[in-house]
Amino acid sequence: MKPTITIFLLIGFYTSLCAQHHRWIHPYVPLIDSLFANNQRGSYPGLAVGVVKGGQLMLAKGYGLANLEHGLPFTPNTISDIGSLAKQMTSFAMVLLAQNKQLSLDDNIQKYLPEVPDFGKPITIRNLIHHTSGLREIYGMLEIAGWKQGDAVRQEEALSLVQSSRELNFSPGSRYAYCNTAYMLLAEIIQRVSRQGFEQWMRENIFHPLDMNDTYVMDIQGEIFPRCADSYTMSDKNVWIKLYDNSTVIGAGGIYTTLPDLARWFNNFRDGKVGGMGAIQQMFQRGILSNGDTLNYAFGLEKSTYRGLQRIQHTGSSAGYRAALVYFPQQDLAIMVKSNYANFNSQATCERIADLILEDEFTEGPSSFASINKPRPEGELPNGPQFQDYPGNYYCPDVETTYTFRVEGDQLIGHHRLNGSFKLQHINGDRFNGPSFLGSVKFERDDTGKVSGMRISNGRVLNLWMSKTTQK
């Protein structure tokens, strides 16, 4: 009888312990519910919220709808794209491969990707992980070429775009610039080193060992996953429209999962079930620039502070999907959210929940953000013959596309076969601002003073060269 009594006592103790754990979250649940009142009214996109404390998933709750057409609820078990949260998983794969001596994080990527151009200084795997490679952003390049949101982008097309690159944004290791191109290449390296598909390797080495059995990789365009949420945004006419994730670029994003699986992934940071704690410590190591400066960015994770508390986090977005995972290590508290609404602010939502739960532990007051929109100085347009120097065709070999410029009255008008016609706003000298896909434009002149081309920068693409091929 004694063994039986002991077993019942242990079961009773465990049940009581679990009840205590969940009682801890109870006072916060109505407050958290109040944050998502809109999602609980009628037909509205949804989200799932998770709170992990001490390794226990204390709260897993859904709000709103995963599918507006059929009124399907968004639950913790709803599958959705987590966007750039995939980067920490891809980084972890590289750590495991390095741990198994299948590669070194300081290897030149040309060892595995010989088709990547030689830019004069080696790009290492570590450069890719910490966004210090200098490679240009694939999505920024595609915008310049005329791609629109929702257009299909395949892994092989993204790789071909890198092969066509003539220059880098900057010398490898000298600066930080967030770059999806880098993580696409990391996934390609994983496939070549392992001689397996990216999803197969991730499933065998990470997902299955962590019991992440509801986690998938979108590596086939239009692939269907069970219980998957559609993604939405609100149109200019105030009607809901679907946004489609047609990208099969892997490594930088494209991982679909549930809230419980995301909690299982997070808990590996606590217990090192896969890889051991040595691998986990590696994940938290921040990148270092060639001048010795230390970055906030580690291995797909960003280290910072929030209201005086240490924070490790990352956000994700793809089509209308949004996600965030925020960890407060000193409090052993993680907050995670996933949504299918493009205007959902995942990071701010995690911070609002943290404000409720950690109210008594913060050492600083809430942050306040001011929106300051100063009018941009327009400057004067160049007079007479100078202004007439700009019209012509400008060709970019990196993305094999042409822009044409002409003068209409006192305006410089650009045109692209896919992006249509647009105006350039003069700033000063040979500098202009264009639409978001073009960004800032600087016309350049040769030794005789004639315009020979232009360089454009649209955020994560810097100083992309386009040569002037015809006079107008």
Coordinates of C-alpha atoms in Angstrom, one line a residue:
M1 CA 0.0 0.0 0.0
K2 CA 2.8 2.4 0.7
P3 CA 4.0 2.8 -2.9
T4 CA 0.4 3.5 -4.0
I5 CA 0.0 6.1 -1.2
T6 CA 3.3 7.7 -2.3
I7 CA 2.1 7.9 -6.0
F8 CA -1.1 9.5 -5.0
L9 CA 0.7 12.0 -2.8
L10 CA 3.0 12.9 -5.7
I11 CA 0.1 13.3 -8.1
G12 CA -1.7 15.4 -5.6
F13 CA 1.4 17.6 -5.0
Y14 CA 1.9 18.0 -8.8
T15 CA -1.8 18.9 -9.4
S16 CA -1.6 21.4 -6.5
L17 CA 1.6 22.9 -8.0
C18 CA 0.0 23.3 -11.4
A19 CA -3.0 24.9 -9.9
Q20 CA -0.8 27.4 -8.1
H21 CA 1.0 28.1 -11.3
H22 CA -2.2 28.9 -13.2
R23 CA -3.6 30.9 -10.2
W24 CA -0.6 33.2 -10.7
I25 CA -1.9 34.4 -14.1
H26 CA -5.6 34.7 -13.1
P27 CA -5.6 38.3 -12.0
Y28 CA -4.0 39.4 -15.3
V29 CA -6.4 37.6 -17.6
P30 CA -9.2 40.1 -17.6
L31 CA -6.7 42.9 -18.1
I32 CA -5.2 41.1 -21.0
D33 CA -8.7 40.4 -22.4
S34 CA -9.4 44.1 -22.3
L35 CA -6.5 44.8 -24.7
F36 CA -8.3 42.8 -27.4
A37 CA -11.9 44.0 -27.1
N38 CA -12.0 44.9 -30.9
N39 CA -11.0 41.3 -31.8
Q40 CA -13.9 40.0 -29.8
R41 CA -16.6 42.1 -31.6
G42 CA -18.1 40.6 -34.8
S43 CA -16.0 39.8 -37.8
Y44 CA -12.4 40.8 -37.0
P45 CA -9.0 39.2 -37.6
G46 CA -7.6 37.4 -34.6
L47 CA -4.5 36.6 -32.6
A48 CA -3.2 34.2 -30.0
V49 CA -1.4 35.3 -26.8
G50 CA 0.9 33.1 -24.7
V51 CA 2.6 33.8 -21.4
V52 CA 5.3 31.4 -20.2
K53 CA 6.5 31.7 -16.6
G54 CA 9.2 29.4 -15.1
G55 CA 8.9 27.1 -18.1
Q56 CA 5.1 26.7 -17.7
L57 CA 2.7 27.9 -20.4
M58 CA 0.5 29.9 -18.0
L59 CA -1.8 31.5 -20.6
A60 CA -2.7 30.4 -24.1
K61 CA -5.7 32.2 -25.4
G62 CA -7.1 33.2 -28.8
Y63 CA -9.2 36.2 -29.8
G64 CA -11.0 37.1 -33.0
L65 CA -11.1 35.1 -36.2
A66 CA -8.7 33.0 -38.2
N67 CA -11.0 33.1 -41.3
L68 CA -13.5 35.9 -41.8
E69 CA -15.5 34.2 -44.5
H70 CA -16.4 31.2 -42.5
G71 CA -16.2 32.7 -39.0
L72 CA -13.5 30.3 -37.8
P73 CA -12.0 31.3 -34.5
F74 CA -8.3 32.1 -34.0
T75 CA -7.2 29.7 -31.2
P76 CA -3.8 28.9 -29.7
N77 CA -3.8 25.9 -32.0
T78 CA -4.3 28.0 -35.1
I79 CA -1.3 27.8 -37.4
S80 CA 0.1 31.0 -38.9
D81 CA 3.3 32.4 -40.3
I82 CA 5.6 33.8 -37.7
G83 CA 7.7 35.8 -40.2
S84 CA 11.2 36.7 -39.0
L85 CA 10.9 34.7 -35.8
A86 CA 12.2 32.0 -38.2
K87 CA 15.6 33.6 -38.2
Q88 CA 16.3 32.4 -34.6
M89 CA 15.5 28.9 -35.7
T90 CA 17.7 29.2 -38.8
S91 CA 20.5 30.6 -36.6
F92 CA 20.1 27.7 -34.2
A93 CA 20.5 25.3 -37.1
M94 CA 23.8 26.9 -37.9
V95 CA 24.9 26.6 -34.3
L96 CA 24.0 22.9 -34.3
L97 CA 25.9 22.3 -37.5
A98 CA 29.0 24.1 -36.1
Q99 CA 28.7 22.1 -32.9
N100 CA 28.7 18.9 -35.0
K101 CA 31.9 20.1 -36.9
Q102 CA 30.0 20.2 -40.2
L103 CA 31.0 23.8 -40.7
S104 CA 32.6 26.8 -38.9
L105 CA 30.8 30.0 -38.3
D106 CA 33.9 31.8 -39.6
D107 CA 33.9 30.0 -42.9
N108 CA 33.8 32.1 -46.1
I109 CA 30.3 31.5 -47.5
Q110 CA 31.9 30.8 -50.9
K111 CA 33.0 27.5 -49.5
Y112 CA 29.4 26.4 -49.7
L113 CA 28.0 28.9 -52.2
P114 CA 30.7 29.2 -54.9
E115 CA 28.2 31.1 -57.2
V116 CA 28.1 34.1 -54.8
P117 CA 30.3 36.8 -56.4
D118 CA 33.7 37.6 -55.0
F119 CA 33.3 41.2 -53.6
G120 CA 36.9 41.6 -52.7
K121 CA 36.5 40.7 -49.0
P122 CA 35.2 37.4 -47.7
I123 CA 31.7 37.2 -46.2
T124 CA 31.5 34.7 -43.4
I125 CA 28.6 32.7 -42.0
R126 CA 28.8 34.8 -38.9
N127 CA 28.4 38.0 -41.0
L128 CA 25.2 36.5 -42.4
I129 CA 23.8 35.6 -38.9
H130 CA 24.5 39.1 -37.5
H131 CA 23.4 41.1 -40.5
T132 CA 26.9 42.5 -41.2
S133 CA 27.4 40.9 -44.6
G134 CA 26.8 44.1 -46.7
L135 CA 24.6 42.1 -49.0
R136 CA 21.6 44.0 -50.5
E137 CA 18.1 43.1 -49.4
I138 CA 16.4 40.8 -51.9
Y139 CA 12.9 42.3 -51.3
G140 CA 14.2 45.8 -51.7
M141 CA 15.9 44.8 -55.0
L142 CA 12.7 43.1 -56.2
E143 CA 10.7 46.3 -55.5
I144 CA 13.1 48.2 -57.7
A145 CA 12.6 45.6 -60.4
G146 CA 8.8 46.1 -60.1
W147 CA 7.7 43.2 -57.8
K148 CA 4.6 44.0 -55.8
Q149 CA 3.4 42.6 -52.4
G150 CA 1.9 39.2 -53.0
D151 CA 4.0 38.4 -56.1
A152 CA 5.6 35.0 -56.0
V153 CA 9.3 34.9 -55.0
R154 CA 11.0 31.5 -55.1
Q155 CA 14.2 30.5 -53.3
E156 CA 16.1 29.9 -56.6
E157 CA 15.0 33.4 -57.9
A158 CA 16.4 35.0 -54.7
L159 CA 19.7 33.1 -55.1
S160 CA 19.9 34.2 -58.7
L161 CA 19.5 37.8 -57.6
V162 CA 22.5 37.5 -55.3
Q163 CA 24.5 36.0 -58.2
S164 CA 23.8 39.0 -60.3
S165 CA 24.9 41.5 -57.6
R166 CA 27.9 43.7 -58.6
E167 CA 28.4 45.6 -55.3
L168 CA 27.7 45.4 -51.6
N169 CA 26.0 48.0 -49.4
F170 CA 29.2 48.1 -47.4
S171 CA 32.4 46.1 -46.5
P172 CA 31.5 42.9 -44.7
G173 CA 31.8 43.3 -40.9
S174 CA 31.9 47.1 -41.0
R175 CA 28.3 47.9 -40.4
Y176 CA 24.9 46.4 -39.4
A177 CA 22.0 46.3 -41.8
Y178 CA 19.1 43.9 -41.3
C179 CA 19.0 41.6 -44.3
N180 CA 16.7 38.8 -45.4
T181 CA 19.1 37.9 -48.1
A182 CA 21.6 36.7 -45.5
Y183 CA 19.2 34.3 -43.9
M184 CA 18.0 32.9 -47.3
L185 CA 21.7 32.1 -47.9
L186 CA 22.0 30.4 -44.5
A187 CA 19.1 28.1 -45.4
E188 CA 20.9 27.3 -48.7
I189 CA 24.0 26.4 -46.8
I190 CA 22.1 24.1 -44.4
Q191 CA 20.7 22.3 -47.5
R192 CA 24.1 21.9 -49.1
V193 CA 26.0 20.8 -46.0
S194 CA 23.3 18.4 -44.8
R195 CA 22.3 17.2 -48.3
Q196 CA 18.7 17.5 -47.2
G197 CA 15.9 19.9 -47.8
F198 CA 15.6 22.7 -45.3
E199 CA 12.3 21.6 -43.9
Q200 CA 13.4 17.9 -43.6
W201 CA 16.6 18.9 -41.7
M202 CA 14.7 21.3 -39.4
R203 CA 12.0 18.7 -38.7
E204 CA 14.5 15.9 -37.9
N205 CA 16.9 18.0 -35.9
I206 CA 14.8 20.7 -34.2
F207 CA 11.0 20.4 -34.6
H208 CA 10.5 16.7 -33.8
P209 CA 13.0 16.6 -30.9
L210 CA 11.2 19.5 -29.3
D211 CA 7.7 18.0 -30.0
M212 CA 6.9 20.9 -32.4
N213 CA 4.7 18.7 -34.4
D214 CA 2.5 21.5 -35.7
T215 CA 5.3 23.5 -37.3
Y216 CA 5.9 23.6 -41.0
V217 CA 8.0 25.4 -43.6
M218 CA 6.4 27.1 -46.7
D219 CA 8.8 25.8 -49.3
I220 CA 6.2 25.1 -52.0
Q221 CA 4.1 28.0 -53.3
G222 CA 0.5 27.8 -52.2
E223 CA 1.2 24.9 -49.8
I224 CA -1.7 24.2 -47.5
F225 CA -1.4 23.6 -43.7
P226 CA -4.1 22.3 -41.4
R227 CA -6.0 24.9 -39.3
C228 CA -4.1 27.7 -40.9
A229 CA -5.3 31.3 -40.6
D230 CA -5.8 33.5 -43.6
S231 CA -4.1 36.9 -43.4
Y232 CA -5.9 40.2 -43.8
T233 CA -5.6 43.9 -44.1
M234 CA -8.2 46.7 -44.5
S235 CA -8.6 48.3 -47.9
D236 CA -8.9 52.0 -48.7
K237 CA -12.6 51.3 -49.1
N238 CA -12.9 49.9 -45.5
V239 CA -13.4 46.3 -46.6
W240 CA -11.3 43.3 -45.5
I241 CA -9.1 41.9 -48.1
K242 CA -6.8 38.9 -48.0
L243 CA -3.0 39.2 -48.3
Y244 CA -1.3 36.2 -49.8
D245 CA 2.1 34.7 -48.8
N246 CA 3.5 33.6 -52.1
S247 CA 7.1 33.6 -51.1
T248 CA 9.0 30.3 -50.9
V249 CA 12.2 32.0 -49.7
I250 CA 13.3 29.9 -46.8
G251 CA 15.5 30.7 -43.8
A252 CA 14.5 34.3 -43.3
G253 CA 10.8 33.5 -42.8
G254 CA 8.2 31.1 -44.1
I255 CA 7.8 29.0 -40.9
Y256 CA 4.2 28.4 -39.8
T257 CA 3.4 27.2 -36.3
T258 CA 1.0 27.3 -33.3
L259 CA 1.3 29.0 -30.0
P260 CA 2.1 25.8 -28.0
D261 CA 4.8 24.9 -30.4
L262 CA 6.3 28.4 -30.1
A263 CA 6.3 28.0 -26.4
R264 CA 8.1 24.6 -26.8
W265 CA 10.7 26.4 -29.0
F266 CA 11.1 29.1 -26.3
N267 CA 11.6 26.6 -23.5
N268 CA 14.6 25.2 -25.3
F269 CA 16.3 28.4 -24.4
R270 CA 15.7 27.6 -20.8
D271 CA 16.6 23.9 -20.7
G272 CA 18.8 23.2 -23.8
K273 CA 16.9 20.0 -24.5
V274 CA 18.3 20.2 -28.1
G275 CA 21.9 21.4 -28.4
G276 CA 22.6 21.7 -24.7
M277 CA 23.2 24.9 -22.8
G278 CA 26.4 25.6 -24.7
A279 CA 24.4 26.1 -27.9
I280 CA 21.9 28.3 -26.1
Q281 CA 24.7 30.5 -24.7
Q282 CA 26.0 30.8 -28.3
M283 CA 22.5 32.0 -29.4
F284 CA 22.7 34.9 -27.0
Q285 CA 26.2 36.1 -28.1
R286 CA 25.9 39.5 -29.9
G287 CA 27.7 40.3 -33.1
I288 CA 30.9 42.4 -33.1
L289 CA 31.8 44.8 -35.9
S290 CA 35.3 45.1 -37.3
N291 CA 35.9 48.3 -35.3
G292 CA 35.1 46.5 -32.1
D293 CA 31.6 47.8 -31.5
T294 CA 29.1 45.3 -30.1
L295 CA 25.7 44.9 -31.7
N296 CA 22.4 44.4 -30.0
Y297 CA 21.7 41.6 -32.5
A298 CA 22.8 38.1 -31.5
F299 CA 21.7 34.8 -33.3
G300 CA 18.3 35.8 -34.7
L301 CA 17.6 37.5 -31.3
E302 CA 17.9 41.2 -30.3
K303 CA 19.1 42.1 -26.8
S304 CA 17.9 45.3 -25.3
T305 CA 16.1 46.8 -22.3
Y306 CA 12.5 47.7 -21.6
R307 CA 11.7 50.0 -18.8
G308 CA 15.0 49.1 -17.1
L309 CA 14.6 45.3 -17.5
Q310 CA 16.8 43.1 -19.7
R311 CA 14.9 41.9 -22.7
I312 CA 15.6 39.4 -25.5
Q313 CA 13.2 39.6 -28.5
H314 CA 12.4 39.4 -32.1
T315 CA 9.4 40.3 -34.2
G316 CA 8.1 38.9 -37.5
S317 CA 5.9 40.0 -40.4
S318 CA 4.9 38.4 -43.7
A319 CA 1.8 39.3 -45.8
G320 CA -0.8 40.1 -43.1
Y321 CA 0.8 37.8 -40.5
R322 CA 2.5 39.3 -37.5
A323 CA 4.3 37.7 -34.5
A324 CA 6.6 38.5 -31.6
L325 CA 8.5 36.6 -28.9
V326 CA 9.8 38.7 -25.9
Y327 CA 11.7 37.2 -23.0
F328 CA 12.6 38.9 -19.8
P329 CA 15.4 36.6 -18.5
Q330 CA 15.7 38.0 -15.0
Q331 CA 12.0 37.5 -14.4
D332 CA 12.0 34.2 -16.3
L333 CA 9.0 35.5 -18.2
A334 CA 8.2 35.1 -21.9
I335 CA 5.3 36.7 -23.8
M336 CA 4.4 35.6 -27.4
V337 CA 1.8 36.8 -29.8
K338 CA 0.7 35.7 -33.3
S339 CA -1.9 37.5 -35.5
N340 CA -3.4 37.5 -39.0
Y341 CA -3.9 41.3 -39.3
A342 CA -1.4 43.4 -41.1
N343 CA -1.9 46.5 -38.8
F344 CA -1.4 44.5 -35.6
N345 CA 1.7 45.8 -33.7
S346 CA 3.1 42.7 -32.2
Q347 CA 6.0 44.3 -30.2
A348 CA 3.8 47.0 -28.7
T349 CA 1.2 44.3 -27.7
C350 CA 3.9 42.3 -25.9
E351 CA 5.0 45.5 -24.1
R352 CA 1.4 46.2 -23.1
I353 CA 1.1 42.7 -21.6
A354 CA 4.5 43.1 -19.8
D355 CA 3.3 46.5 -18.4
L356 CA 0.4 44.6 -16.7
I357 CA 2.4 41.6 -15.4
L358 CA 5.7 43.3 -14.4
E359 CA 4.2 46.5 -13.2
D360 CA 5.9 46.2 -9.8
E361 CA 9.3 45.2 -11.2
F362 CA 10.1 47.9 -13.7
T363 CA 12.7 50.5 -12.7
E364 CA 11.7 53.0 -15.4
G365 CA 8.4 54.6 -16.4
P366 CA 6.5 53.8 -19.5
S367 CA 8.0 54.9 -22.8
S368 CA 6.4 57.8 -24.6
F369 CA 6.7 58.2 -28.3
A370 CA 6.1 61.4 -30.2
S371 CA 5.4 61.5 -33.9
I372 CA 7.4 64.3 -35.4
N373 CA 6.8 64.9 -39.1
K374 CA 8.9 67.8 -40.2
P375 CA 8.3 69.0 -43.8
R376 CA 11.2 68.1 -46.0
P377 CA 13.0 71.0 -47.6
E378 CA 12.4 70.9 -51.3
G379 CA 15.2 73.1 -52.5
E380 CA 15.2 74.7 -55.9
L381 CA 15.2 72.8 -59.1
P382 CA 18.4 73.2 -61.2
N383 CA 17.9 75.8 -63.8
G384 CA 18.0 75.5 -67.6
P385 CA 20.5 73.1 -69.1
Q386 CA 21.4 71.4 -65.8
F387 CA 17.8 70.1 -65.4
Q388 CA 17.8 68.9 -68.9
D389 CA 20.8 66.6 -68.1
Y390 CA 18.6 64.1 -66.2
P391 CA 16.2 62.7 -68.8
G392 CA 17.1 59.4 -70.3
N393 CA 17.0 55.6 -69.8
Y394 CA 18.9 54.2 -66.7
Y395 CA 19.7 50.5 -66.6
C396 CA 20.5 48.3 -63.6
P397 CA 22.3 45.0 -64.5
D398 CA 21.8 43.7 -61.0
V399 CA 18.0 43.4 -61.4
E400 CA 18.0 43.7 -65.2
T401 CA 15.5 46.6 -65.2
T402 CA 15.3 50.1 -66.8
Y403 CA 13.9 53.4 -65.5
T404 CA 13.1 56.3 -67.9
F405 CA 13.1 60.0 -66.9
R406 CA 11.6 63.0 -68.7
V407 CA 10.8 66.6 -67.9
E408 CA 7.2 67.8 -67.8
G409 CA 7.0 71.6 -67.0
D410 CA 9.0 72.0 -63.8
Q411 CA 8.7 68.3 -62.8
L412 CA 11.1 65.4 -63.3
I413 CA 8.9 62.4 -64.1
G414 CA 10.1 58.8 -63.9
H415 CA 8.6 55.7 -65.5
H416 CA 9.0 51.9 -65.0
R417 CA 7.2 49.3 -67.0
L418 CA 5.8 47.7 -63.8
N419 CA 5.9 50.5 -61.3
G420 CA 4.3 53.0 -63.6
S421 CA 4.9 56.8 -63.7
F422 CA 5.9 58.9 -60.7
K423 CA 7.3 62.3 -59.7
L424 CA 10.7 62.9 -58.2
Q425 CA 10.9 65.5 -55.5
H426 CA 14.1 67.6 -55.6
I427 CA 16.1 68.0 -52.4
N428 CA 19.3 69.8 -53.5
G429 CA 22.0 69.5 -56.1
D430 CA 21.6 66.2 -57.9
R431 CA 19.6 64.6 -55.1
F432 CA 15.9 63.7 -55.3
N433 CA 13.4 61.6 -53.4
G434 CA 11.2 59.1 -55.2
P435 CA 8.4 56.6 -54.2
S436 CA 9.2 54.0 -51.6
F437 CA 10.3 51.4 -54.1
L438 CA 13.0 53.8 -55.4
G439 CA 13.8 55.8 -52.2
S440 CA 16.4 58.4 -52.5
V441 CA 18.1 59.1 -55.9
K442 CA 21.4 60.8 -56.5
F443 CA 22.4 61.4 -60.1
E444 CA 26.1 61.2 -60.7
R445 CA 28.3 63.0 -63.3
D446 CA 31.5 62.1 -65.1
D447 CA 34.6 64.2 -65.3
T448 CA 33.1 66.4 -68.0
G449 CA 30.0 67.1 -65.9
K450 CA 27.6 65.0 -67.8
V451 CA 25.1 62.8 -66.0
S452 CA 26.5 59.2 -66.3
G453 CA 24.0 57.4 -64.1
M454 CA 22.3 57.4 -60.7
R455 CA 22.5 55.6 -57.4
I456 CA 19.4 54.7 -55.5
S457 CA 18.8 53.7 -51.9
N458 CA 15.5 52.4 -50.7
G459 CA 16.2 51.4 -47.1
R460 CA 18.1 48.1 -47.1
V461 CA 19.5 48.6 -50.6
L462 CA 22.2 51.3 -50.6
N463 CA 23.7 53.1 -53.6
L464 CA 22.5 50.7 -56.2
W465 CA 24.1 51.8 -59.5
M466 CA 22.0 52.4 -62.7
S467 CA 23.9 53.6 -65.7
K468 CA 22.5 56.2 -68.1
T469 CA 22.2 54.4 -71.5
T470 CA 20.4 57.0 -73.7
Q471 CA 20.0 60.7 -73.9
K472 CA 16.5 62.1 -74.2

